[in-house]
CSV table of C-alpha atoms and ligand atoms in Angstrom, one decimal:
chain,number,residue,atom,x,y,z
K,9,MET,CA,-39.0,-15.7,-13.8
K,10,ARG,CA,-38.9,-12.0,-13.0
K,11,PHE,CA,-37.9,-10.7,-9.6
K,12,PRO,CA,-40.4,-8.3,-8.0
K,13,SER,CA,-38.9,-4.9,-8.5
K,14,PHE,CA,-38.7,-4.1,-4.7
K,15,LEU,CA,-36.1,-7.0,-4.4
K,16,LEU,CA,-34.0,-5.4,-7.1
K,17,ILE,CA,-34.1,-2.1,-5.2
K,18,VAL,CA,-33.0,-3.9,-2.0
K,19,SER,CA,-30.1,-5.7,-3.7
K,20,THR,CA,-28.9,-2.6,-5.6
K,21,PHE,CA,-28.9,-0.9,-2.3
K,22,ALA,CA,-26.9,-3.6,-0.6
K,23,THR,CA,-24.2,-3.9,-3.2
K,24,ASN,CA,-23.9,-0.1,-3.6
K,25,ALA,CA,-23.6,0.7,0.1
K,26,PHE,CA,-20.0,1.4,-0.4
K,27,ALA,CA,-20.1,2.4,-4.0
K,28,CYS,CA,-22.1,5.5,-4.9
K,29,PRO,CA,-19.6,7.7,-6.8
K,30,GLY,CA,-20.0,11.3,-6.0
K,31,LYS,CA,-23.3,10.9,-4.2
K,32,SER,CA,-23.1,9.3,-0.8
K,33,ARG,CA,-20.9,10.2,2.1
K,34,TYR,CA,-18.4,7.7,0.5
K,35,GLY,CA,-18.3,9.3,-2.9
K,36,PHE,CA,-14.9,10.1,-4.5
K,37,LEU,CA,-13.7,13.7,-4.0
K,38,PRO,CA,-10.2,14.7,-4.8
K,39,PRO,CA,-8.4,16.3,-1.8
K,40,LYS,CA,-8.7,20.1,-1.1
K,41,PRO,CA,-5.4,22.0,-1.0
K,42,THR,CA,-5.7,22.0,2.8
K,43,ASP,CA,-6.2,18.3,3.1
K,44,LEU,CA,-3.2,16.0,3.8
K,45,ARG,CA,-2.3,13.0,1.8
K,46,GLY,CA,0.8,10.8,1.9
K,47,PRO,CA,2.9,7.9,0.6
K,48,CYS,CA,0.3,5.2,0.9
K,49,PRO,CA,-2.1,4.9,-2.0
K,50,ALA,CA,-4.5,2.7,0.0
K,51,LEU,CA,-5.0,5.2,2.7
K,52,ASN,CA,-5.1,8.2,0.4
K,53,ALA,CA,-7.9,6.5,-1.5
K,54,LEU,CA,-9.8,5.8,1.7
K,55,ALA,CA,-9.6,9.5,2.6
K,56,ASN,CA,-10.7,10.5,-0.9
K,57,HIS,CA,-13.8,8.4,-0.4
K,58,GLY,CA,-14.4,9.5,3.2
K,59,TYR,CA,-13.8,6.2,4.8
K,60,LEU,CA,-10.9,8.0,6.6
K,61,PRO,CA,-11.3,11.7,7.4
K,62,ARG,CA,-11.1,13.6,4.2
K,63,THR,CA,-8.7,16.1,5.8
K,64,GLY,CA,-6.2,13.2,6.2
K,65,ARG,CA,-5.8,14.2,9.8
K,66,ASN,CA,-6.6,12.6,13.2
K,67,ILE,CA,-6.2,9.1,12.0
K,68,THR,CA,-6.3,6.5,14.7
K,69,ILE,CA,-5.1,2.9,14.7
K,70,ARG,CA,-8.7,1.7,15.2
K,71,SER,CA,-10.1,3.9,12.4
K,72,VAL,CA,-7.5,2.8,9.9
K,73,LEU,CA,-7.9,-0.9,10.7
K,74,GLN,CA,-11.7,-0.6,10.5
K,75,ALA,CA,-11.6,1.3,7.2
K,76,CYS,CA,-9.2,-1.3,5.7
K,77,GLU,CA,-11.5,-4.1,6.8
K,78,ASP,CA,-14.7,-2.4,5.6
K,79,VAL,CA,-13.4,-1.4,2.2
K,80,TYR,CA,-10.5,-3.8,1.3
K,81,ASN,CA,-11.6,-6.7,3.4
K,82,VAL,CA,-8.2,-7.0,5.0
K,83,ASP,CA,-8.0,-8.9,8.3
K,84,PRO,CA,-6.9,-6.3,10.9
K,85,ALA,CA,-4.4,-8.9,12.2
K,86,LEU,CA,-2.5,-8.3,9.0
K,87,LEU,CA,-2.2,-4.5,9.5
K,88,THR,CA,-2.0,-4.0,13.3
K,89,GLY,CA,1.8,-3.9,13.3
K,90,VAL,CA,2.1,-1.5,10.4
K,91,ALA,CA,-0.6,0.7,11.9
K,92,LYS,CA,1.2,0.9,15.2
K,93,LEU,CA,4.4,1.8,13.3
K,94,GLY,CA,2.4,4.6,11.7
K,95,LEU,CA,1.8,6.1,15.2
K,96,LEU,CA,5.6,6.5,15.6
K,97,THR,CA,5.7,8.9,12.7
K,98,SER,CA,3.4,11.4,14.6
K,99,ASN,CA,4.0,13.9,17.4
K,100,GLU,CA,0.4,13.2,18.6
K,101,PRO,CA,0.0,10.5,21.3
K,102,ASP,CA,-2.7,8.5,19.6
K,103,SER,CA,-3.2,9.7,16.0
K,104,PHE,CA,-1.3,10.5,12.9
K,105,THR,CA,-1.9,12.3,9.6
K,106,LEU,CA,-1.5,10.7,6.2
K,107,ASP,CA,1.4,13.0,5.6
K,108,ASP,CA,3.2,12.0,8.8
K,109,LEU,CA,3.6,8.5,7.3
K,110,LYS,CA,6.3,9.7,4.9
K,111,LEU,CA,8.9,9.7,7.7
K,112,HIS,CA,11.8,7.9,6.0
K,113,GLY,CA,12.8,4.7,7.7
K,114,THR,CA,9.8,4.0,10.0
K,115,ILE,CA,7.6,2.5,7.3
K,116,GLU,CA,8.5,4.5,4.3
K,117,PHE,CA,11.2,2.8,2.1
K,118,ASP,CA,13.3,3.2,-1.0
K,119,ALA,CA,12.6,1.7,-4.4
K,120,SER,CA,8.8,2.2,-4.1
K,121,LEU,CA,6.5,1.5,-7.0
K,122,SER,CA,5.2,5.0,-7.4
K,123,ARG,CA,7.2,7.5,-5.3
K,124,GLU,CA,10.8,8.8,-5.6
K,125,ASP,CA,13.4,7.7,-3.1
K,126,PHE,CA,13.7,10.0,-0.1
K,127,ALA,CA,17.3,11.1,-0.9
K,128,ILE,CA,16.3,11.8,-4.6
K,129,GLY,CA,13.0,13.7,-4.5
K,130,ASP,CA,9.5,13.5,-3.2
K,131,ASN,CA,8.9,10.3,-1.3
K,132,SER,CA,5.2,11.0,-0.7
K,133,ARG,CA,3.5,12.1,-3.9
K,134,PHE,CA,2.6,9.8,-6.8
K,135,ASN,CA,5.1,10.1,-9.7
K,136,GLU,CA,4.2,8.8,-13.1
K,137,THR,CA,7.8,8.3,-14.2
K,138,ILE,CA,8.4,6.0,-11.2
K,139,PHE,CA,5.1,4.3,-11.7
K,140,SER,CA,5.8,3.6,-15.4
K,141,THR,CA,7.9,0.5,-14.5
K,142,LEU,CA,4.8,-1.1,-13.0
K,143,ALA,CA,2.3,0.5,-15.4
K,144,ASN,CA,4.1,-0.9,-18.4
K,145,SER,CA,4.9,-4.4,-17.0
K,146,ASN,CA,3.5,-7.6,-18.4
K,147,PRO,CA,3.0,-6.2,-21.9
K,148,GLY,CA,0.5,-7.7,-24.2
K,149,VAL,CA,-2.0,-8.9,-21.6
K,150,GLU,CA,-4.5,-7.0,-19.4
K,151,TYR,CA,-3.3,-8.3,-16.0
K,152,TYR,CA,-0.3,-8.3,-13.7
K,153,ASN,CA,0.8,-11.5,-12.0
K,154,VAL,CA,3.5,-12.8,-9.7
K,155,THR,CA,6.1,-13.1,-12.5
K,156,SER,CA,5.6,-9.5,-13.6
K,157,ALA,CA,5.4,-8.2,-10.0
K,158,GLY,CA,8.8,-9.8,-9.4
K,159,GLN,CA,10.3,-8.2,-12.5
K,160,VAL,CA,8.9,-4.8,-11.4
K,161,GLN,CA,10.5,-5.2,-8.0
K,162,PHE,CA,13.8,-6.1,-9.5
K,163,GLU,CA,13.8,-3.2,-12.0
K,164,ARG,CA,12.7,-0.6,-9.4
K,165,LEU,CA,15.5,-1.7,-7.1
K,166,ALA,CA,18.0,-1.7,-10.0
K,167,ILE,CA,17.0,1.9,-10.8
K,168,SER,CA,17.5,2.9,-7.2
K,169,GLN,CA,20.9,1.2,-7.1
K,170,ARG,CA,21.9,3.2,-10.1
K,171,THR,CA,20.6,6.6,-9.0
K,172,ASN,CA,20.5,6.6,-5.2
K,173,PRO,CA,23.8,6.5,-3.4
K,174,ASP,CA,21.8,6.6,-0.1
K,175,LEU,CA,19.7,3.6,-0.9
K,176,THR,CA,18.6,1.5,2.1
K,177,ASN,CA,17.9,-2.1,1.0
K,178,THR,CA,17.8,-4.6,3.8
K,179,ASP,CA,15.5,-7.4,4.8
K,180,LYS,CA,13.2,-4.9,6.3
K,181,GLU,CA,12.7,-3.0,3.0
K,182,ILE,CA,12.2,-6.1,0.8
K,183,GLY,CA,9.7,-7.4,3.4
K,184,PHE,CA,7.6,-4.2,3.3
K,185,ARG,CA,8.0,-3.9,-0.5
K,186,SER,CA,6.8,-7.4,-1.2
K,187,PHE,CA,4.0,-7.1,1.4
K,188,THR,CA,2.5,-3.9,0.0
K,189,PHE,CA,2.7,-5.2,-3.6
K,190,ALA,CA,1.2,-8.6,-2.7
K,191,LEU,CA,-1.6,-6.9,-0.7
K,192,THR,CA,-2.4,-4.8,-3.8
K,193,LEU,CA,-2.6,-7.8,-6.0
K,194,ALA,CA,-4.8,-9.6,-3.4
K,195,ILE,CA,-7.2,-6.7,-3.1
K,196,PHE,CA,-7.7,-6.0,-6.8
K,197,GLY,CA,-7.1,-9.5,-8.1
K,198,ASN,CA,-6.6,-13.1,-7.0
K,199,VAL,CA,-4.8,-13.7,-3.6
K,200,THR,CA,-4.0,-17.2,-4.6
K,201,THR,CA,-2.5,-16.7,-8.1
K,202,GLY,CA,-1.7,-13.0,-7.9
K,203,VAL,CA,-3.4,-12.4,-11.3
K,204,THR,CA,-4.8,-8.9,-11.1
K,205,PRO,CA,-6.5,-6.6,-13.7
K,206,LYS,CA,-4.1,-3.8,-14.7
K,207,ASN,CA,-6.8,-1.1,-14.9
K,208,PHE,CA,-7.9,-1.4,-11.3
K,209,VAL,CA,-4.3,-1.1,-10.1
K,210,GLN,CA,-3.6,1.8,-12.4
K,211,ILE,CA,-6.7,3.8,-11.5
K,212,TRP,CA,-6.1,3.3,-7.8
K,213,PHE,CA,-2.4,4.5,-7.9
K,214,ARG,CA,-2.9,7.3,-10.3
K,215,GLU,CA,-6.2,8.8,-9.1
K,216,GLU,CA,-6.3,7.4,-5.6
K,217,ARG,CA,-9.8,6.4,-6.4
K,218,LEU,CA,-11.5,3.0,-5.7
K,219,PRO,CA,-12.3,1.6,-9.1
K,220,PHE,CA,-16.0,0.7,-8.4
K,221,ALA,CA,-17.2,2.3,-11.6
K,222,GLU,CA,-14.8,0.0,-13.6
K,223,GLY,CA,-16.2,-3.1,-11.9
K,224,TRP,CA,-14.1,-3.7,-8.8
K,225,ALA,CA,-15.8,-4.9,-5.7
K,226,ARG,CA,-14.6,-5.6,-2.1
K,227,PRO,CA,-12.9,-9.0,-2.0
K,228,SER,CA,-15.5,-11.6,-1.1
K,229,CYS,CA,-13.1,-13.5,1.2
K,230,THR,CA,-11.2,-11.9,4.1
K,231,LEU,CA,-7.6,-11.4,3.2
K,232,ASP,CA,-6.0,-13.0,6.2
K,233,PRO,CA,-2.3,-13.4,7.2
K,234,ALA,CA,-2.1,-17.0,5.9
K,235,SER,CA,-3.2,-16.2,2.3
K,236,VAL,CA,-1.5,-12.8,2.0
K,237,ASN,CA,1.8,-14.0,3.5
K,238,LYS,CA,2.0,-16.8,0.9
K,239,LEU,CA,1.6,-14.3,-1.9
K,240,THR,CA,4.1,-11.9,-0.3
K,241,GLY,CA,6.6,-14.8,-0.3
K,242,ALA,CA,5.9,-15.5,-3.9
K,243,VAL,CA,6.4,-11.9,-4.9
K,244,LYS,CA,9.6,-11.7,-2.9
K,245,ASP,CA,11.0,-14.9,-4.5
K,246,ALA,CA,10.1,-13.7,-8.0
K,247,SER,CA,11.9,-10.4,-7.4
K,248,LYS,CA,15.3,-12.2,-7.1
K,249,TRP,CA,16.2,-9.9,-4.3
K,250,SER,CA,19.6,-9.4,-2.8
K,251,SER,CA,20.5,-7.0,0.0
K,252,SER,CA,22.7,-4.0,-0.5
K,253,GLY,CA,24.0,-4.5,3.0
K,254,GLY,CA,23.4,-2.5,6.1
K,255,CYS,CA,21.2,-3.0,9.1
K,256,PRO,CA,17.5,-2.9,9.2
K,257,TYR,CA,16.4,0.0,11.5
K,258,VAL,CA,13.2,1.7,12.6
K,259,ARG,CA,13.0,5.4,13.1
K,260,THR,CA,11.0,5.8,16.3
K,261,GLY,CA,10.1,9.5,16.1
K,262,VAL,CA,10.0,12.6,14.0
K,263,SER,CA,13.1,14.2,15.5
K,264,ASP,CA,14.8,10.9,16.3
K,265,ALA,CA,17.8,9.4,14.5
K,266,PRO,CA,17.3,5.8,13.7
K,267,THR,CA,17.1,4.9,17.4
K,268,LEU,CA,16.2,1.2,17.0
K,269,ASP,CA,19.2,1.3,14.7
K,270,SER,CA,20.1,-2.3,15.2
K,271,LYS,CA,23.8,-2.0,14.4
K,272,ALA,CA,24.5,-3.6,17.8
K,273,ILE,CA,21.7,-6.1,17.3
K,274,CYS,CA,23.0,-6.9,13.8
K,275,LYS,CA,26.5,-7.5,15.2
K,276,GLN,CA,25.0,-9.9,17.7
K,277,LEU,CA,23.1,-11.6,15.0
K,278,ASP,CA,26.2,-11.8,12.8
K,279,SER,CA,28.1,-13.4,15.6
K,280,LEU,CA,25.3,-15.8,16.3
K,281,THR,CA,25.0,-16.9,12.7
K,282,ALA,CA,28.7,-17.1,12.4
K,283,LYS,CA,28.7,-19.5,15.4
K,284,SER,CA,25.8,-21.6,14.1
K,285,GLY,CA,27.0,-21.5,10.4
Q,317,HEM,C1,-5.3,-2.5,2.9
Q,317,HEM,C2,-4.4,-1.8,3.4
Q,317,HEM,C3,-3.2,-1.3,2.7
Q,317,HEM,C4,-2.7,-1.4,1.4
Q,317,HEM,C5,-3.3,-2.2,0.3
Q,317,HEM,C6,-1.5,-0.6,1.3
Q,317,HEM,C7,-0.8,-0.5,0.1
Q,317,HEM,C8,0.3,0.2,0.0
Q,317,HEM,C9,1.1,0.2,-1.2
Q,317,HEM,C10,0.9,-0.6,-2.5
Q,317,HEM,C11,2.2,0.9,-1.0
Q,317,HEM,C12,3.4,1.1,-1.9
Q,317,HEM,C13,3.4,2.4,-2.7
Q,317,HEM,C14,4.6,2.4,-3.6
Q,317,HEM,O1,5.4,1.5,-3.6
Q,317,HEM,O2,4.7,3.4,-4.3
Q,317,HEM,C15,2.1,1.5,0.3
Q,317,HEM,C16,2.9,2.3,0.9
Q,317,HEM,C17,2.8,2.7,2.2
Q,317,HEM,N1,1.8,2.4,3.1
Q,317,HEM,FE1,0.2,1.3,2.8
Q,317,HEM,N2,-1.3,0.0,2.5
Q,317,HEM,C18,-2.2,-0.4,3.4
Q,317,HEM,C19,-2.3,0.0,4.7
Q,317,HEM,C20,-1.4,0.8,5.3
Q,317,HEM,C21,-1.4,1.1,6.7
Q,317,HEM,C22,-2.4,0.6,7.7
Q,317,HEM,C23,-0.4,2.0,6.9
Q,317,HEM,C24,0.1,2.6,8.2
Q,317,HEM,C25,-0.7,3.2,9.0
Q,317,HEM,C26,0.3,2.2,5.7
Q,317,HEM,C27,1.4,3.0,5.5
Q,317,HEM,C28,2.1,3.0,4.3
Q,317,HEM,C29,3.4,3.8,4.2
Q,317,HEM,C30,4.1,4.6,5.2
Q,317,HEM,C31,3.8,3.6,2.8
Q,317,HEM,C32,5.0,4.2,2.2
Q,317,HEM,C33,6.0,3.1,1.8
Q,317,HEM,C34,6.8,3.5,0.6
Q,317,HEM,O3,7.9,4.1,0.8
Q,317,HEM,O4,6.4,3.2,-0.5
Q,317,HEM,N3,-0.3,1.5,4.7
Q,317,HEM,N4,0.9,1.0,0.9
Q,318,NAG,C1,-10.3,12.7,16.4
Q,318,NAG,O1,-11.0,11.5,16.3
Q,318,NAG,C2,-11.6,11.0,17.5
Q,318,NAG,C3,-12.3,9.7,17.2
Q,318,NAG,O2,-12.4,9.3,15.9
Q,318,NAG,C4,-12.7,12.1,17.9
Q,318,NAG,O3,-13.2,11.7,19.1
Q,318,NAG,C5,-11.9,13.4,18.1
Q,318,NAG,O4,-12.8,14.4,18.4
Q,318,NAG,C6,-11.2,13.8,16.8
Q,318,NAG,N1,-10.3,15.0,17.1
Q,318,NAG,C7,-10.2,16.0,16.3
Q,318,NAG,C8,-9.3,17.1,16.6
Q,318,NAG,O5,-10.9,16.0,15.2
Q,319,NAG,C1,9.3,12.1,-11.0
Q,319,NAG,O1,10.5,11.3,-10.8
Q,319,NAG,C2,11.5,11.5,-11.8
Q,319,NAG,C3,12.6,10.5,-11.6
Q,319,NAG,O2,13.1,10.6,-10.3
Q,319,NAG,C4,12.0,12.9,-11.7
Q,319,NAG,O3,12.9,13.2,-12.7
Q,319,NAG,C5,10.8,13.9,-11.9
Q,319,NAG,O4,11.2,15.2,-11.6
Q,319,NAG,C6,9.7,13.5,-10.9
Q,319,NAG,N1,8.5,14.3,-11.2
Q,319,NAG,C7,7.9,15.1,-10.3
Q,319,NAG,C8,6.7,15.8,-10.8
Q,319,NAG,O5,8.3,15.2,-9.2
Q,320,NAG,C1,2.4,-14.0,-16.0
Q,320,NAG,O1,1.9,-13.5,-17.3
Q,320,NAG,C2,2.8,-13.6,-18.3
Q,320,NAG,C3,2.2,-13.0,-19.6
Q,320,NAG,O2,1.0,-13.7,-19.9
Q,320,NAG,C4,3.2,-15.1,-18.5
Q,320,NAG,O3,4.2,-15.2,-19.5
Q,320,NAG,C5,3.7,-15.7,-17.2
Q,320,NAG,O4,4.0,-17.0,-17.4
Q,320,NAG,C6,2.7,-15.5,-16.1
Q,320,NAG,N1,3.2,-15.9,-14.9
Q,320,NAG,C7,2.6,-16.9,-14.2
Q,320,NAG,C8,3.2,-17.3,-12.9
Q,320,NAG,O5,1.6,-17.4,-14.6
Q,321,NAG,C1,-8.3,-17.5,-7.8
Q,321,NAG,O1,-7.9,-18.3,-8.8
Q,321,NAG,C2,-8.2,-19.7,-8.5
Q,321,NAG,C3,-7.5,-20.5,-9.6
Q,321,NAG,O2,-7.9,-20.1,-10.9
Q,321,NAG,C4,-9.6,-19.9,-8.3
Q,321,NAG,O3,-9.9,-21.2,-8.0
Q,321,NAG,C5,-10.1,-19.0,-7.2
Q,321,NAG,O4,-11.5,-19.0,-7.1
Q,321,NAG,C6,-9.7,-17.5,-7.5
Q,321,NAG,N1,-10.0,-16.7,-6.3
Q,321,NAG,C7,-10.5,-15.5,-6.4
Q,321,NAG,C8,-10.7,-14.8,-5.1
Q,321,NAG,O5,-10.8,-15.0,-7.4
């Protein structure tokens, strides 16, 4: 049976509401020289498509949570904490720029998948040499999975351990590293198995473009804390991580030293674990 053509038009409209490359308000446009971008490929891509201000400025917690839900179908509950940390990187009371987010030690961490370590080079811009570990992983097949993600995490950390004497590698960093990687696998692939087409991930990192034209669509099920945290744990386990020592800390402002530096807290924790262990 043939569908009446008006139905086809309606359904094309519905599925393409977020997807008209170069045409709609949400088409992909690379940033202008005056636009700001930063260390997060997810948010850079949202700005390149106009789901966040294309200037990369004046980003609010609400706007970032809304855009991540609209485009990536990520439950805001999963991102509220990180979005609030984002605000600490800014001098504005209630907004940040994408560039602000590179403040080392608030969210930004070492041994990233696609950016150099802060002490080594540019911790904000995409770098193909850094990205090659992930790009070339799981050879011979067209997908990444939990096993290969763990190997990439291990290798990226080993490179930083060899090259970066100022490496920070505590529970906080491995937590964020596993979370951002798992979230990427969940958005572009399967949140349960972690199996994810390579080309979606590569286009997104390299071009900071949503790979609609290549067949990606918004995940049909909301990515909620329960499902994503499971995958985060699996990626972390597969990465065979061990700490390089040091205390987890959060930098609470642009001109601040690591003020939530938890050396004192760590000492307390150590004495508590010593007592209980
Ligand atoms: C769907 C939502 C998001 C996804 C899929 C996502 C994904 C990612 C990925 C994969 C990275 C790692 C890049 C790398 O290792 O080279 C990253 C980094 C980062 N993201 Fe996001 N992100 C999301 C939302 C956010 C939000 C809401 C914020 C804060 C407002 C944020 C701030 C950052 C920052 C500061 C980094 C730098 C970390 C580093 O040093 O690599 N992201 N993100
Ligand atoms: C920033 O965004 C808010 C809400 O999205 C808007 O009301 C305000 O005018 C914007 N400010 C600037 C400077 O663009
Ligand atoms: C990319 O990172 C590598 C390794 O740290 C570095 O040698 C190279 O200069 C970086 N490239 C750019 C364009 O910054
Ligand atoms: C991931 O893919 C590789 C290559 O196909 C395979 O050897 C490995 O077993 C897979 N891992 C899982 C958990 O399925
Ligand atoms: C993920 O893979 C499982 C097992 O193959 C499958 O049952 C499920 O439907 C897949 N989920 C998504 C979102 O593709």
